[in-house]
Amino acid sequence: MNIIKYPNDILETPCEPVTEFNDELRDIITKMKDVMQKAGGIGLSANQVGISKSFFIIKDSKGSIVEFINPKIIDVEGMVNFREGCLSAPNVYLNVFRPEAVLIEYQDVTGEKRKTYAEGLEARTILHEYDHLQGVFYFSKVNRATRKAALSQLKRR
Ligand SMILES: [Zn+2]
């Protein structure tokens, strides 16, 4: 399992819902946790590892890695501009406006429905990963000049 780097079509294509909560899904999530830890990240979506399905993992405010399957944002609060990075664009940090807090509904690996309220860095990570599942890369959330500079920074590597 490898992390796909931007630009790549899979990162700009909306993911399909998860319908089967089986061993295969459990295995993929276990592998993703390992890949994310090794890369030193705090969030990773399925399409970033080549699987166009609607789920992601994040490291929460307590340091546990949690999976969010078929997530749906119910509500957001506030707006804040903060530096953000992505494992698909190593070492490119951009200031991105996002809500300060989020209420999100999702399923866990067993298919059970759950709800989480998050704020601060955890909310930002959830919103960033949620965007991945919609095929939205964080480069699209900044102005054209910033995006251009970020792209040329990626190409230089
Ligand atoms: Zn990302």
PDB file of C-alpha atoms and ligand atoms in Angstrom:
ATOM      1  CA  MET A   1       0.000   0.000   0.000  1.00  0.00           C
ATOM      2  CA  ASN A   2       1.417   3.353  -1.144  1.00  0.00           C
ATOM      3  CA  ILE A   3       0.311   6.938  -0.718  1.00  0.00           C
ATOM      4  CA  ILE A   4      -0.742   8.499  -4.037  1.00  0.00           C
ATOM      5  CA  LYS A   5       0.799  11.874  -4.725  1.00  0.00           C
ATOM      6  CA  TYR A   6      -0.993  14.875  -6.216  1.00  0.00           C
ATOM      7  CA  PRO A   7      -1.799  15.404  -9.070  1.00  0.00           C
ATOM      8  CA  ASN A   8      -3.695  12.170  -9.735  1.00  0.00           C
ATOM      9  CA  ASP A   9      -7.273  11.687 -11.022  1.00  0.00           C
ATOM     10  CA  ILE A  10      -8.277   9.462  -8.091  1.00  0.00           C
ATOM     11  CA  LEU A  11      -7.702  12.423  -5.749  1.00  0.00           C
ATOM     12  CA  GLU A  12     -10.186  14.501  -7.740  1.00  0.00           C
ATOM     13  CA  THR A  13     -12.902  11.852  -8.118  1.00  0.00           C
ATOM     14  CA  PRO A  14     -15.699  11.455  -5.524  1.00  0.00           C
ATOM     15  CA  CYS A  15     -15.589   8.119  -3.666  1.00  0.00           C
ATOM     16  CA  GLU A  16     -18.298   5.448  -3.670  1.00  0.00           C
ATOM     17  CA  PRO A  17     -20.134   4.489  -0.443  1.00  0.00           C
ATOM     18  CA  VAL A  18     -18.987   1.445   1.532  1.00  0.00           C
ATOM     19  CA  THR A  19     -21.658  -1.283   1.500  1.00  0.00           C
ATOM     20  CA  GLU A  20     -19.795  -4.288   2.928  1.00  0.00           C
ATOM     21  CA  PHE A  21     -18.384  -4.274   6.440  1.00  0.00           C
ATOM     22  CA  ASN A  22     -16.189  -7.336   6.119  1.00  0.00           C
ATOM     23  CA  ASP A  23     -12.650  -8.625   6.801  1.00  0.00           C
ATOM     24  CA  GLU A  24     -11.335  -6.962   3.645  1.00  0.00           C
ATOM     25  CA  LEU A  25     -12.419  -3.545   4.935  1.00  0.00           C
ATOM     26  CA  ARG A  26     -10.902  -4.292   8.340  1.00  0.00           C
ATOM     27  CA  ASP A  27      -7.599  -5.320   6.705  1.00  0.00           C
ATOM     28  CA  ILE A  28      -7.449  -2.187   4.553  1.00  0.00           C
ATOM     29  CA  ILE A  29      -8.058   0.034   7.591  1.00  0.00           C
ATOM     30  CA  THR A  30      -5.346  -1.770   9.578  1.00  0.00           C
ATOM     31  CA  LYS A  31      -2.882  -1.262   6.698  1.00  0.00           C
ATOM     32  CA  MET A  32      -3.875   2.389   6.332  1.00  0.00           C
ATOM     33  CA  LYS A  33      -3.214   2.991  10.047  1.00  0.00           C
ATOM     34  CA  ASP A  34       0.259   1.541   9.607  1.00  0.00           C
ATOM     35  CA  VAL A  35       0.975   3.592   6.460  1.00  0.00           C
ATOM     36  CA  MET A  36      -0.247   6.802   8.135  1.00  0.00           C
ATOM     37  CA  GLN A  37       1.834   6.213  11.278  1.00  0.00           C
ATOM     38  CA  LYS A  38       4.972   5.500   9.233  1.00  0.00           C
ATOM     39  CA  ALA A  39       4.439   8.654   7.166  1.00  0.00           C
ATOM     40  CA  GLY A  40       3.934  10.688  10.345  1.00  0.00           C
ATOM     41  CA  GLY A  41       0.466  11.872   9.292  1.00  0.00           C
ATOM     42  CA  ILE A  42      -2.689  12.576  11.302  1.00  0.00           C
ATOM     43  CA  GLY A  43      -5.211  11.735   8.593  1.00  0.00           C
ATOM     44  CA  LEU A  44      -5.488   9.484   5.533  1.00  0.00           C
ATOM     45  CA  SER A  45      -8.378   8.843   3.151  1.00  0.00           C
ATOM     46  CA  ALA A  46      -9.007   5.622   1.203  1.00  0.00           C
ATOM     47  CA  ASN A  47      -8.553   7.308  -2.198  1.00  0.00           C
ATOM     48  CA  GLN A  48      -5.085   8.462  -1.077  1.00  0.00           C
ATOM     49  CA  VAL A  49      -4.075   4.797  -1.094  1.00  0.00           C
ATOM     50  CA  GLY A  50      -5.848   4.036  -4.383  1.00  0.00           C
ATOM     51  CA  ILE A  51      -9.242   2.885  -3.050  1.00  0.00           C
ATOM     52  CA  SER A  52     -12.123   5.033  -4.278  1.00  0.00           C
ATOM     53  CA  LYS A  53     -14.396   4.245  -1.292  1.00  0.00           C
ATOM     54  CA  SER A  54     -15.916   6.597   1.235  1.00  0.00           C
ATOM     55  CA  PHE A  55     -13.809   6.269   4.378  1.00  0.00           C
ATOM     56  CA  PHE A  56     -10.845   7.838   6.130  1.00  0.00           C
ATOM     57  CA  ILE A  57      -8.867   7.560   9.338  1.00  0.00           C
ATOM     58  CA  ILE A  58      -7.626  10.309  11.641  1.00  0.00           C
ATOM     59  CA  LYS A  59      -5.606  10.559  14.816  1.00  0.00           C
ATOM     60  CA  ASP A  60      -8.043  12.146  17.295  1.00  0.00           C
ATOM     61  CA  SER A  61      -7.309  14.637  20.077  1.00  0.00           C
ATOM     62  CA  LYS A  62      -6.609  11.744  22.482  1.00  0.00           C
ATOM     63  CA  GLY A  63      -4.076  10.167  20.112  1.00  0.00           C
ATOM     64  CA  SER A  64      -6.253   7.207  19.048  1.00  0.00           C
ATOM     65  CA  ILE A  65      -6.674   6.390  15.375  1.00  0.00           C
ATOM     66  CA  VAL A  66     -10.361   6.335  14.450  1.00  0.00           C
ATOM     67  CA  GLU A  67     -12.043   5.254  11.199  1.00  0.00           C
ATOM     68  CA  PHE A  68     -14.906   7.250   9.651  1.00  0.00           C
ATOM     69  CA  ILE A  69     -16.882   5.222   7.117  1.00  0.00           C
ATOM     70  CA  ASN A  70     -19.586   6.792   4.904  1.00  0.00           C
ATOM     71  CA  PRO A  71     -19.217  10.079   6.812  1.00  0.00           C
ATOM     72  CA  LYS A  72     -21.793  12.857   6.553  1.00  0.00           C
ATOM     73  CA  ILE A  73     -21.298  16.338   7.946  1.00  0.00           C
ATOM     74  CA  ILE A  74     -24.334  17.405   9.957  1.00  0.00           C
ATOM     75  CA  ASP A  75     -23.231  20.827  11.138  1.00  0.00           C
ATOM     76  CA  VAL A  76     -20.248  23.185  11.266  1.00  0.00           C
ATOM     77  CA  GLU A  77     -19.414  26.226  13.393  1.00  0.00           C
ATOM     78  CA  GLY A  78     -17.154  29.221  12.933  1.00  0.00           C
ATOM     79  CA  MET A  79     -14.392  29.745  10.394  1.00  0.00           C
ATOM     80  CA  VAL A  80     -10.628  29.845  10.866  1.00  0.00           C
ATOM     81  CA  ASN A  81      -7.551  30.191   8.660  1.00  0.00           C
ATOM     82  CA  PHE A  82      -4.821  27.706   9.539  1.00  0.00           C
ATOM     83  CA  ARG A  83      -1.716  26.057   8.045  1.00  0.00           C
ATOM     84  CA  GLU A  84      -2.467  22.667   6.544  1.00  0.00           C
ATOM     85  CA  GLY A  85      -0.496  19.864   4.914  1.00  0.00           C
ATOM     86  CA  CYS A  86      -1.285  16.563   3.197  1.00  0.00           C
ATOM     87  CA  LEU A  87       0.527  13.224   2.782  1.00  0.00           C
ATOM     88  CA  SER A  88      -0.267  13.440  -0.963  1.00  0.00           C
ATOM     89  CA  ALA A  89       1.687  16.710  -1.221  1.00  0.00           C
ATOM     90  CA  PRO A  90       4.693  16.249   1.078  1.00  0.00           C
ATOM     91  CA  ASN A  91       6.045  19.435   2.652  1.00  0.00           C
ATOM     92  CA  VAL A  92       3.552  21.767   1.000  1.00  0.00           C
ATOM     93  CA  TYR A  93       1.760  23.771   3.694  1.00  0.00           C
ATOM     94  CA  LEU A  94      -1.013  26.196   2.813  1.00  0.00           C
ATOM     95  CA  ASN A  95      -3.251  28.449   4.875  1.00  0.00           C
ATOM     96  CA  VAL A  96      -6.789  27.203   4.342  1.00  0.00           C
ATOM     97  CA  PHE A  97     -10.088  28.608   5.677  1.00  0.00           C
ATOM     98  CA  ARG A  98     -12.244  25.955   7.332  1.00  0.00           C
ATOM     99  CA  PRO A  99     -14.905  25.726  10.039  1.00  0.00           C
ATOM    100  CA  GLU A 100     -13.594  25.622  13.625  1.00  0.00           C
ATOM    101  CA  ALA A 101     -15.898  22.818  14.724  1.00  0.00           C
ATOM    102  CA  VAL A 102     -17.818  19.986  13.084  1.00  0.00           C
ATOM    103  CA  LEU A 103     -20.571  17.550  13.956  1.00  0.00           C
ATOM    104  CA  ILE A 104     -20.220  14.434  11.831  1.00  0.00           C
ATOM    105  CA  GLU A 105     -22.161  11.192  11.476  1.00  0.00           C
ATOM    106  CA  TYR A 106     -20.436   8.035  10.211  1.00  0.00           C
ATOM    107  CA  GLN A 107     -20.143   4.269  10.615  1.00  0.00           C
ATOM    108  CA  ASP A 108     -17.382   2.372  12.360  1.00  0.00           C
ATOM    109  CA  VAL A 109     -15.682  -0.746  10.963  1.00  0.00           C
ATOM    110  CA  THR A 110     -18.547  -2.957  12.215  1.00  0.00           C
ATOM    111  CA  GLY A 111     -21.117  -0.801  10.420  1.00  0.00           C
ATOM    112  CA  GLU A 112     -22.474   0.737  13.621  1.00  0.00           C
ATOM    113  CA  LYS A 113     -23.665   4.357  13.293  1.00  0.00           C
ATOM    114  CA  ARG A 114     -21.757   6.944  15.306  1.00  0.00           C
ATOM    115  CA  LYS A 115     -21.659  10.689  15.793  1.00  0.00           C
ATOM    116  CA  THR A 116     -18.696  12.864  16.784  1.00  0.00           C
ATOM    117  CA  TYR A 117     -18.333  16.543  17.634  1.00  0.00           C
ATOM    118  CA  ALA A 118     -14.793  17.832  17.081  1.00  0.00           C
ATOM    119  CA  GLU A 119     -13.066  21.188  17.213  1.00  0.00           C
ATOM    120  CA  GLY A 120      -9.592  22.636  16.628  1.00  0.00           C
ATOM    121  CA  LEU A 121      -7.022  20.424  14.897  1.00  0.00           C
ATOM    122  CA  GLU A 122      -9.276  17.360  15.065  1.00  0.00           C
ATOM    123  CA  ALA A 123     -12.102  19.207  13.264  1.00  0.00           C
ATOM    124  CA  ARG A 124      -9.645  20.470  10.652  1.00  0.00           C
ATOM    125  CA  THR A 125      -8.301  16.967  10.039  1.00  0.00           C
ATOM    126  CA  ILE A 126     -11.817  15.537   9.707  1.00  0.00           C
ATOM    127  CA  LEU A 127     -12.846  18.295   7.268  1.00  0.00           C
ATOM    128  CA  HIS A 128      -9.648  17.867   5.196  1.00  0.00           C
ATOM    129  CA  GLU A 129     -10.176  14.082   4.938  1.00  0.00           C
ATOM    130  CA  TYR A 130     -13.899  14.519   4.246  1.00  0.00           C
ATOM    131  CA  ASP A 131     -12.975  16.762   1.316  1.00  0.00           C
ATOM    132  CA  HIS A 132     -10.698  14.010  -0.058  1.00  0.00           C
ATOM    133  CA  LEU A 133     -13.719  11.691  -0.246  1.00  0.00           C
ATOM    134  CA  GLN A 134     -15.604  14.300  -2.304  1.00  0.00           C
ATOM    135  CA  GLY A 135     -12.622  14.502  -4.692  1.00  0.00           C
ATOM    136  CA  VAL A 136     -11.637  17.917  -3.319  1.00  0.00           C
ATOM    137  CA  PHE A 137      -7.921  18.562  -2.813  1.00  0.00           C
ATOM    138  CA  TYR A 138      -6.843  21.370  -0.455  1.00  0.00           C
ATOM    139  CA  PHE A 139      -5.060  23.146  -3.331  1.00  0.00           C
ATOM    140  CA  SER A 140      -8.528  24.072  -4.628  1.00  0.00           C
ATOM    141  CA  LYS A 141      -9.318  25.987  -1.403  1.00  0.00           C
ATOM    142  CA  VAL A 142      -6.683  28.703  -1.911  1.00  0.00           C
ATOM    143  CA  ASN A 143      -6.391  31.488  -4.483  1.00  0.00           C
ATOM    144  CA  ARG A 144      -4.906  30.904  -7.935  1.00  0.00           C
ATOM    145  CA  ALA A 145      -1.491  32.444  -7.207  1.00  0.00           C
ATOM    146  CA  THR A 146      -1.033  30.336  -4.057  1.00  0.00           C
ATOM    147  CA  ARG A 147      -2.143  27.221  -5.932  1.00  0.00           C
ATOM    148  CA  LYS A 148       0.334  27.899  -8.731  1.00  0.00           C
ATOM    149  CA  ALA A 149       3.182  28.365  -6.250  1.00  0.00           C
ATOM    150  CA  ALA A 150       2.210  25.143  -4.436  1.00  0.00           C
ATOM    151  CA  LEU A 151       2.148  23.184  -7.714  1.00  0.00           C
ATOM    152  CA  SER A 152       5.584  24.410  -8.768  1.00  0.00           C
ATOM    153  CA  GLN A 153       6.877  23.543  -5.270  1.00  0.00           C
ATOM    154  CA  LEU A 154       5.599  19.967  -5.827  1.00  0.00           C
ATOM    155  CA  LYS A 155       7.209  19.748  -9.286  1.00  0.00           C
ATOM    156  CA  ARG A 156      10.586  20.812  -7.967  1.00  0.00           C
ATOM    157  CA  ARG A 157      10.805  17.630  -5.897  1.00  0.00           C
TER     158      ARG A 157
HETATM  159 ZN    ZN B   1      -4.811  15.161   2.513  1.00  0.00          ZN
END
